[in-house]
Coordinates of C-alpha atoms (C1' of nucleotides) in Angstrom, one line a residue:
Chain N
M1 CA 0.1 0.1 0.0
N2 CA 3.3 2.0 0.8
S3 CA 3.2 2.2 -3.3
P4 CA 5.5 5.5 -3.7
M5 CA 8.7 4.2 -3.7
H6 CA 10.5 4.7 -0.9
I7 CA 13.6 3.0 1.0
S8 CA 15.6 4.3 4.1
L9 CA 19.2 5.7 3.1
P10 CA 20.7 2.4 5.3
G11 CA 18.4 0.5 3.4
L12 CA 19.7 1.7 0.1
K13 CA 23.1 1.0 1.0
R14 CA 22.0 -2.6 1.9
L15 CA 20.9 -3.4 -1.5
P16 CA 24.6 -3.7 -2.9
K17 CA 25.2 -6.5 -0.1
Y18 CA 21.9 -8.2 -1.5
H19 CA 22.7 -8.1 -5.0
A20 CA 26.1 -9.5 -4.2
L21 CA 24.8 -12.5 -2.4
V22 CA 22.1 -13.2 -4.5
K23 CA 24.4 -13.1 -7.5
N24 CA 26.5 -15.9 -5.8
L25 CA 23.2 -18.0 -4.9
V26 CA 22.1 -17.9 -8.5
L27 CA 25.5 -19.4 -9.5
D28 CA 24.7 -22.1 -7.1
G29 CA 21.6 -22.6 -9.0
H30 CA 18.9 -20.9 -7.1
K31 CA 16.0 -19.5 -8.8
N32 CA 14.1 -18.2 -5.9
V33 CA 15.4 -17.0 -2.6
S34 CA 13.8 -15.8 0.5
S35 CA 14.5 -13.0 3.1
T36 CA 15.1 -15.7 5.7
T37 CA 18.0 -16.9 3.2
I38 CA 19.7 -13.2 2.7
A39 CA 19.5 -12.5 6.3
K40 CA 21.1 -15.9 7.7
H41 CA 23.9 -14.8 4.8
L42 CA 24.2 -11.0 6.3
N43 CA 23.4 -11.7 9.8
L44 CA 20.4 -9.3 9.5
E45 CA 16.5 -9.6 10.0
P46 CA 14.3 -11.1 7.6
I47 CA 11.7 -8.3 8.2
I48 CA 14.3 -5.4 7.2
I49 CA 15.0 -7.3 4.0
R50 CA 11.2 -7.5 3.3
K51 CA 10.8 -4.1 3.8
D52 CA 13.6 -3.1 2.0
L53 CA 12.5 -4.9 -1.3
E54 CA 9.3 -3.8 -0.8
G55 CA 10.9 -0.2 -0.8
I56 CA 12.2 -0.9 -4.6
Q57 CA 8.7 -2.4 -5.4
L58 CA 9.9 -6.1 -5.7
I59 CA 7.3 -8.6 -5.1
G60 CA 7.7 -11.9 -3.5
K61 CA 5.4 -14.9 -3.4
P62 CA 4.5 -16.4 0.1
K63 CA 6.1 -19.6 0.7
I64 CA 8.5 -19.2 -2.4
G65 CA 10.3 -15.7 -1.7
Y66 CA 11.6 -13.5 -4.3
N67 CA 12.7 -14.2 -8.0
A68 CA 16.6 -14.2 -8.3
N69 CA 17.0 -12.4 -11.2
D70 CA 14.1 -10.1 -10.7
L71 CA 15.8 -9.1 -7.8
L72 CA 19.2 -8.5 -9.3
N73 CA 17.4 -6.5 -12.3
I74 CA 15.6 -4.1 -10.0
I75 CA 18.7 -3.4 -7.7
A76 CA 20.6 -2.8 -10.6
T77 CA 18.3 -0.8 -12.2
F78 CA 17.3 1.1 -8.7
M79 CA 21.4 1.8 -8.1
G80 CA 21.4 3.0 -11.7
W81 CA 23.7 0.3 -12.7
N82 CA 22.7 0.4 -16.0
R83 CA 22.9 3.5 -17.1
M84 CA 26.4 4.9 -17.9
D85 CA 27.3 8.8 -16.9
E86 CA 30.5 10.5 -17.3
L87 CA 32.6 12.3 -14.5
I88 CA 35.6 14.4 -14.5
L89 CA 38.7 13.8 -11.9
V90 CA 40.4 16.5 -10.6
G91 CA 43.7 16.2 -8.9
C92 CA 45.9 13.1 -10.3
G93 CA 48.0 12.7 -7.3
D94 CA 48.5 9.8 -5.1
L95 CA 44.5 9.4 -4.5
G96 CA 43.4 10.6 -7.6
S97 CA 45.5 8.3 -10.3
A98 CA 44.9 5.3 -7.8
L99 CA 41.1 6.1 -8.8
L100 CA 41.8 6.5 -12.3
R101 CA 43.4 3.1 -12.2
Y102 CA 40.6 1.3 -10.3
N103 CA 38.1 -0.4 -12.9
G104 CA 35.1 -0.5 -10.3
F105 CA 33.5 2.4 -11.8
K106 CA 32.4 1.0 -14.9
E107 CA 30.3 -1.8 -13.6
R108 CA 28.5 0.6 -11.2
G109 CA 27.6 3.0 -14.2
F110 CA 30.5 5.7 -14.2
K111 CA 32.8 6.3 -16.8
I112 CA 35.8 8.8 -16.0
I113 CA 36.6 10.7 -19.3
A114 CA 39.0 13.2 -18.2
G115 CA 41.5 13.5 -15.4
F116 CA 42.8 17.3 -14.7
D117 CA 45.9 18.4 -13.1
I118 CA 48.2 21.2 -12.7
N119 CA 51.2 19.1 -13.0
Q120 CA 52.9 19.7 -16.4
T121 CA 54.6 16.4 -16.1
I122 CA 51.3 14.4 -16.0
I123 CA 49.8 16.7 -18.4
G124 CA 49.0 15.0 -21.8
T125 CA 49.3 11.7 -20.5
E126 CA 47.2 8.9 -20.1
I127 CA 46.4 6.8 -16.8
N128 CA 44.1 3.4 -17.6
D129 CA 43.0 4.9 -20.7
C130 CA 41.9 8.2 -19.3
P131 CA 43.4 11.4 -20.7
I132 CA 45.2 14.0 -18.2
F133 CA 44.2 17.6 -19.0
S134 CA 45.7 21.2 -17.4
L135 CA 43.3 22.3 -15.2
E136 CA 42.5 25.5 -17.6
K137 CA 40.8 23.1 -20.2
L138 CA 38.2 22.1 -17.2
P139 CA 35.6 24.4 -17.3
D140 CA 35.5 24.3 -21.6
L141 CA 35.0 20.6 -21.4
C142 CA 32.5 20.6 -18.6
K143 CA 30.2 23.2 -20.2
R144 CA 30.5 21.5 -23.9
L145 CA 29.5 17.8 -22.2
H146 CA 27.2 19.2 -20.0
L147 CA 29.2 17.2 -17.3
K148 CA 27.4 17.0 -14.1
I149 CA 29.2 15.1 -11.4
G150 CA 33.1 15.7 -10.4
I151 CA 35.6 13.7 -8.1
L152 CA 37.9 15.8 -6.3
T153 CA 41.2 14.5 -5.3
V154 CA 43.4 17.8 -4.7
P155 CA 45.4 18.6 -1.6
A156 CA 43.4 19.9 1.3
E157 CA 44.4 23.4 0.8
H158 CA 43.4 23.8 -2.7
A159 CA 40.2 21.9 -2.3
Q160 CA 38.1 25.2 -1.8
E161 CA 39.0 27.0 -4.9
T162 CA 39.0 24.1 -6.9
A163 CA 35.2 23.5 -5.9
E164 CA 34.5 26.8 -6.9
L165 CA 36.4 26.4 -10.3
M166 CA 33.9 23.3 -10.5
I167 CA 30.9 25.2 -9.7
E168 CA 31.6 28.0 -12.1
S169 CA 32.2 25.2 -15.0
G170 CA 28.5 23.8 -14.0
I171 CA 29.3 20.8 -12.0
L172 CA 26.4 20.1 -9.3
G173 CA 27.6 17.1 -7.2
I174 CA 31.2 17.0 -6.0
W175 CA 32.5 13.7 -4.6
N176 CA 35.0 15.4 -2.2
F177 CA 37.9 13.0 -0.7
S178 CA 39.8 16.1 0.8
P179 CA 39.3 16.1 4.3
T180 CA 38.2 19.8 3.8
A181 CA 34.6 21.0 4.6
L182 CA 33.7 22.7 1.4
D183 CA 31.9 26.1 1.7
V184 CA 29.7 26.0 -1.6
P185 CA 25.9 27.1 -2.5
E186 CA 23.1 25.7 -1.4
Y187 CA 22.0 24.0 -4.8
I188 CA 25.2 22.1 -5.1
R189 CA 25.4 18.5 -3.6
V190 CA 28.8 17.5 -2.1
Q191 CA 29.2 13.9 -0.7
R192 CA 32.4 13.6 1.0
E193 CA 34.2 10.4 1.3
D194 CA 36.0 9.7 4.6
L195 CA 37.3 6.3 3.2
L196 CA 39.1 5.4 6.7
T197 CA 36.1 6.4 8.5
S198 CA 34.7 2.7 8.4
L199 CA 38.1 1.2 9.4
T200 CA 38.0 3.3 12.0
I201 CA 34.5 2.1 13.0
L202 CA 36.0 -1.3 12.9
R203 CA 38.8 -0.9 15.2
K204 CA 36.8 0.4 17.7
E205 CA 35.5 -2.8 18.1
F206 CA 38.8 -4.0 19.6
I207 CA 40.1 -1.7 21.3
Chain T
M156 CA 23.9 13.5 32.9
N157 CA 24.0 11.0 30.2
S158 CA 27.6 10.6 31.5
P159 CA 28.7 7.3 30.1
M160 CA 30.4 7.8 26.5
H161 CA 27.3 7.3 24.1
I162 CA 27.2 9.0 20.6
S163 CA 25.2 7.8 17.6
L164 CA 26.7 5.9 14.5
P165 CA 25.8 9.0 12.1
G166 CA 27.5 11.0 14.9
L167 CA 30.3 9.0 14.8
K168 CA 30.9 9.7 11.3
R169 CA 30.2 13.4 11.7
L170 CA 33.0 14.0 14.0
P171 CA 35.8 13.9 11.2
K172 CA 34.0 16.9 9.6
Y173 CA 34.0 18.7 12.5
H174 CA 37.7 18.2 13.3
A175 CA 38.5 19.3 9.5
L176 CA 36.2 22.2 9.8
V177 CA 37.5 23.4 13.1
K178 CA 41.3 22.7 11.8
N179 CA 40.7 25.7 9.3
L180 CA 39.1 27.9 12.0
V181 CA 41.9 27.4 14.6
L182 CA 44.2 28.2 11.6
D183 CA 42.0 31.3 11.3
G184 CA 42.8 32.4 14.6
H185 CA 39.7 31.2 16.5
K186 CA 40.2 29.9 19.8
N187 CA 36.6 29.2 20.5
V188 CA 33.9 27.6 18.5
S189 CA 30.3 27.6 18.6
S190 CA 27.8 24.9 17.8
T191 CA 25.9 27.4 15.7
T192 CA 29.1 28.2 13.6
I193 CA 29.7 24.8 12.7
A194 CA 26.3 24.0 12.0
K195 CA 26.4 26.9 9.5
H196 CA 29.6 25.6 7.6
L197 CA 28.5 22.6 7.3
N198 CA 24.6 23.0 6.7
L199 CA 23.5 21.4 10.0
E200 CA 21.7 21.5 13.1
P201 CA 23.1 23.6 15.9
I202 CA 21.7 21.2 18.5
I203 CA 22.9 18.2 16.8
I204 CA 26.7 19.5 17.2
R205 CA 26.1 20.0 20.6
K206 CA 24.5 16.8 21.4
D207 CA 27.6 14.7 19.3
L208 CA 30.1 16.6 21.2
E209 CA 28.2 16.0 24.5
G210 CA 28.3 12.3 23.5
I211 CA 32.5 12.4 23.7
Q212 CA 32.4 14.5 26.7
L213 CA 33.4 17.5 25.6
I214 CA 32.3 20.5 27.3
G215 CA 31.7 23.8 26.7
K216 CA 30.6 27.2 27.9
P217 CA 27.4 29.1 27.7
K218 CA 27.8 31.9 25.4
I219 CA 31.5 31.4 24.3
G220 CA 31.0 28.0 22.8
Y221 CA 34.0 25.0 22.7
N222 CA 37.6 25.7 23.4
A223 CA 38.8 24.8 19.4
N224 CA 42.0 23.0 20.5
D225 CA 39.9 20.3 23.3
L226 CA 37.7 19.9 20.5
L227 CA 40.5 18.8 18.2
N228 CA 42.2 16.8 20.9
I229 CA 39.1 15.0 21.9
I230 CA 37.9 14.2 18.6
A231 CA 41.2 12.9 17.7
T232 CA 41.6 10.7 20.6
F233 CA 37.9 9.5 20.4
M234 CA 39.0 8.5 16.5
G235 CA 42.0 6.6 17.6
W236 CA 44.0 8.8 15.2
N237 CA 46.5 9.5 18.4
R238 CA 47.4 5.7 18.4
M239 CA 48.8 3.7 16.0
D240 CA 47.6 0.0 14.6
E241 CA 49.2 -1.9 12.2
L242 CA 47.5 -3.8 9.5
I243 CA 48.0 -6.2 6.6
L244 CA 47.0 -5.9 2.9
V245 CA 45.9 -9.0 1.2
G246 CA 45.7 -9.0 -2.8
C247 CA 47.8 -6.2 -4.2
G248 CA 46.1 -5.8 -7.9
D249 CA 44.5 -2.4 -8.8
L250 CA 42.5 -1.6 -5.9
G251 CA 45.7 -3.1 -3.4
S252 CA 48.1 -1.2 -4.7
A253 CA 46.4 1.9 -5.1
L254 CA 45.4 1.6 -1.2
L255 CA 49.2 0.7 -0.7
R256 CA 50.0 4.2 -2.3
Y257 CA 47.5 6.3 -0.9
N258 CA 49.4 7.8 2.2
G259 CA 46.1 9.0 4.1
F260 CA 46.3 6.1 6.6
K261 CA 49.4 7.1 8.7
E262 CA 47.4 10.5 10.1
R263 CA 44.5 8.2 10.9
G264 CA 46.6 5.8 12.9
F265 CA 47.1 3.0 10.3
K266 CA 49.8 1.6 9.2
I267 CA 50.1 -1.1 6.8
I268 CA 53.1 -3.4 7.2
A269 CA 52.9 -5.7 4.7
G270 CA 51.0 -6.5 1.4
F271 CA 50.5 -10.3 0.2
D272 CA 49.6 -11.6 -2.9
I273 CA 50.2 -14.7 -5.4
N274 CA 51.4 -13.1 -8.1
Q275 CA 55.0 -13.9 -8.6
T276 CA 56.3 -10.8 -10.2
I277 CA 55.2 -8.4 -7.7
I278 CA 56.3 -10.8 -4.4
G279 CA 59.5 -9.3 -3.0
T280 CA 58.7 -6.0 -4.3
E281 CA 57.7 -3.2 -2.4
I282 CA 55.2 -0.4 -2.8
N283 CA 55.3 3.0 -1.0
D284 CA 58.0 1.1 1.2
C285 CA 55.5 -1.6 1.9
P286 CA 57.1 -4.9 1.2
I287 CA 54.9 -7.6 -0.7
F288 CA 55.2 -10.9 0.4
S289 CA 53.8 -14.3 -0.7
L290 CA 50.2 -15.3 0.6
E291 CA 51.7 -18.2 2.6
K292 CA 54.0 -16.1 4.5
L293 CA 50.4 -14.7 5.7
P294 CA 49.6 -17.2 8.7
D295 CA 53.0 -16.7 10.2
L296 CA 53.3 -13.2 10.0
C297 CA 49.8 -12.2 11.8
K298 CA 50.5 -14.8 14.3
R299 CA 54.0 -13.3 15.2
L300 CA 52.7 -9.7 15.6
H301 CA 49.4 -10.5 16.7
L302 CA 47.7 -8.5 13.9
K303 CA 43.8 -8.2 14.2
I304 CA 42.8 -6.1 11.1
G305 CA 43.5 -7.1 7.6
I306 CA 42.3 -5.3 4.6
L307 CA 40.9 -7.5 1.9
T308 CA 41.7 -6.2 -1.8
V309 CA 41.3 -9.8 -3.7
P310 CA 39.2 -10.6 -6.7
A311 CA 35.7 -11.7 -6.0
E312 CA 35.9 -15.1 -6.9
H313 CA 39.0 -15.5 -4.4
A314 CA 37.5 -13.5 -1.4
Q315 CA 35.8 -16.1 0.6
E316 CA 38.7 -18.4 1.0
T317 CA 41.4 -15.5 1.4
A318 CA 39.1 -14.5 4.4
E319 CA 39.2 -17.7 5.9
L320 CA 43.0 -18.1 5.8
M321 CA 43.1 -14.5 7.3
I322 CA 40.8 -15.8 10.0
E323 CA 42.9 -18.8 10.6
S324 CA 45.7 -16.6 11.2
G325 CA 44.0 -14.7 13.8
I326 CA 43.0 -11.8 11.9
L327 CA 39.7 -10.8 13.9
G328 CA 38.3 -7.7 11.7
I329 CA 38.4 -7.3 8.1
W330 CA 37.8 -4.6 5.8
N331 CA 36.7 -5.9 3.0
F332 CA 36.6 -4.3 -0.4
S333 CA 35.6 -7.4 -2.8
P334 CA 32.1 -7.1 -3.7
T335 CA 31.1 -10.2 -1.8
A336 CA 29.5 -11.0 1.1
L337 CA 31.9 -13.1 3.5
D338 CA 30.8 -16.1 5.3
V339 CA 32.4 -15.9 8.1
P340 CA 32.0 -16.8 12.2
E341 CA 29.9 -14.9 14.8
Y342 CA 33.2 -13.1 16.2
I343 CA 34.7 -11.9 13.3
R344 CA 33.8 -8.3 12.5
V345 CA 33.8 -7.3 8.6
Q346 CA 33.2 -4.0 7.3
R347 CA 32.4 -3.9 3.8
E348 CA 33.5 -0.7 1.7
D349 CA 31.5 -0.4 -1.1
L350 CA 33.4 2.7 -2.5
L351 CA 30.9 3.7 -5.1
T352 CA 27.8 3.8 -3.3
S353 CA 28.2 7.6 -1.7
L354 CA 28.9 8.6 -5.6
T355 CA 25.5 6.4 -6.5
I356 CA 23.7 8.4 -3.9
L357 CA 25.2 11.4 -5.0
R358 CA 24.0 10.7 -8.8
K359 CA 20.3 9.9 -7.6
E360 CA 19.8 13.6 -6.9
F361 CA 20.4 14.7 -10.3
I362 CA 18.1 11.6 -12.2
Chain R
dT150 C1' -2.3 -30.8 4.3
dA151 C1' 1.4 -28.5 7.0
dG152 C1' 5.0 -25.5 7.1
dA153 C1' 7.4 -21.7 5.4
dT154 C1' 7.2 -16.8 3.7
dT155 C1' 5.2 -12.8 2.2
dG156 C1' 3.2 -8.3 3.3
dT157 C1' 0.2 -5.5 6.5
dT158 C1' -0.3 -3.4 10.6
dA159 C1' 1.0 -2.2 15.2
dA160 C1' 4.9 -1.5 18.9
dT161 C1' 9.4 0.0 20.1
dC162 C1' 13.7 1.9 19.8
dG163 C1' 17.2 5.4 18.7
dA164 C1' 18.4 9.7 16.6
dT165 C1' 16.8 14.1 15.4
dT166 C1' 14.5 18.3 16.6
dA167 C1' 12.0 21.6 19.7
dA168 C1' 11.8 24.5 23.9
dC169 C1' 13.8 26.5 27.1
dA170 C1' 16.0 27.4 31.7
dA171 C1' 20.7 28.3 33.3
dT172 C1' 24.5 31.2 32.6
dC173 C1' 28.8 33.5 30.7
Chain B
dT159 C1' 22.6 44.5 31.3
dA160 C1' 21.2 42.1 27.1
dG161 C1' 22.5 38.8 23.6
dA162 C1' 24.2 34.4 22.7
dT163 C1' 24.9 30.0 23.6
dT164 C1' 25.0 25.6 26.4
dG165 C1' 23.2 21.6 28.2
dT166 C1' 18.5 19.4 29.8
dT167 C1' 14.3 18.0 29.0
dA168 C1' 10.3 16.5 26.3
dA169 C1' 8.6 15.9 21.3
dT170 C1' 8.8 14.2 17.1
dC171 C1' 10.4 11.4 13.1
dG172 C1' 12.1 7.9 10.9
dA173 C1' 14.2 3.2 11.0
dT174 C1' 13.8 -1.1 13.2
dT175 C1' 11.3 -5.0 14.7
dA176 C1' 7.2 -7.6 16.3
dA177 C1' 2.6 -10.0 15.6
dC178 C1' 0.1 -12.2 12.7
dA179 C1' -3.1 -13.3 8.9
dA180 C1' -3.2 -14.2 4.2
dT181 C1' -1.2 -17.4 0.8
dC182 C1' 1.5 -20.6 -2.1

DNA sequence: TAGATTGTTAATCGATTAACAATC
DNA sequence: TAGATTGTTAATCGATTAACAATC
């Protein structure tokens, strides 16, 4: 009855786990999966899986469970893994070039089409088939291709000014890896990625 | 009155943001910071900052706010950035070697003391001063040094067996980067890092 | 049929927000 | 003093959990 699509934010973050698990179960020959099965593998309560799946409009059958392929497809679609969005990455240092080398973007529907930096020795080169341009080229390229999302991996002391340049260039969403709080207009979305926070949470359980 | 240290999990994840912001404010000459100031910069409600800081036993003064240096110290201590824990990393491929090259671990109190792989061409080499050993050496080294936490960056198809090897070697916490649900004993803590989930959440705001 | 499982409705729990007296 | 800010207590909100009828 709660028909308008609604899933909690924690629920949304659980979806990839369900997908990963069910993908394996399908390989093992399962056609259907129950919330009980998923719950057992992931150490969750069955009801929470039912609620999450209800939230993305996946309908199960009593006694049978959920169709495994439907589940995989609906999650993939809901997460946007079936579309392809183009991104830019600004700051090709340690972390930036590591991300450029990382091949996980493609299967999640993202393609980094250009990297930008101010370091002359890497401008003009490629990392993992992605060309590195001078930072000056950023506004033109973003505007021309109507790019909306950028990855920010510059050193902390340049994060703010670089973010401003990205915003002037039409970027609306910034995935911010620098350990800095960005001061940006209301309409700009920023996701700060604090890579080590989850490792820290893990550690807190032992000390 | 709520004296036993308690902060919500979302609150714990906000602490690094407060720290990053206040560090900058201190550079600008601030000696004290109010919840109102922090809130304005981070787009949060002041009361939430007061609750979080109360949760880590930081006491402010009416009209003045919180002592900026106390705030920085208490957050750093609470997050464990002042201690140093040793880690191993298993799977030195794309992502694994990227993490080895990443220099952000140190300032968060972590040191990767060894990488492990089965690829003969990289065994015996170093990445960013971290030696790469054969996977066979893992149990001995972990037991000898009583290591508790490991980073798992092997391909999905080897994630489960590798996790089992880590557990046999005494590892209690696994930071799992493979897109796989690990089947592990009750007492083992797993933090699955789905790097791209926050990027996906960012994208969902535009489509 | 009997047992397992869904999906609905209600109860609980925990985090966020609101209100405000105390106070520097 | 007057205004800003903390910290407490209560209210709200949203996510999780419980209970259970419907059903394959």
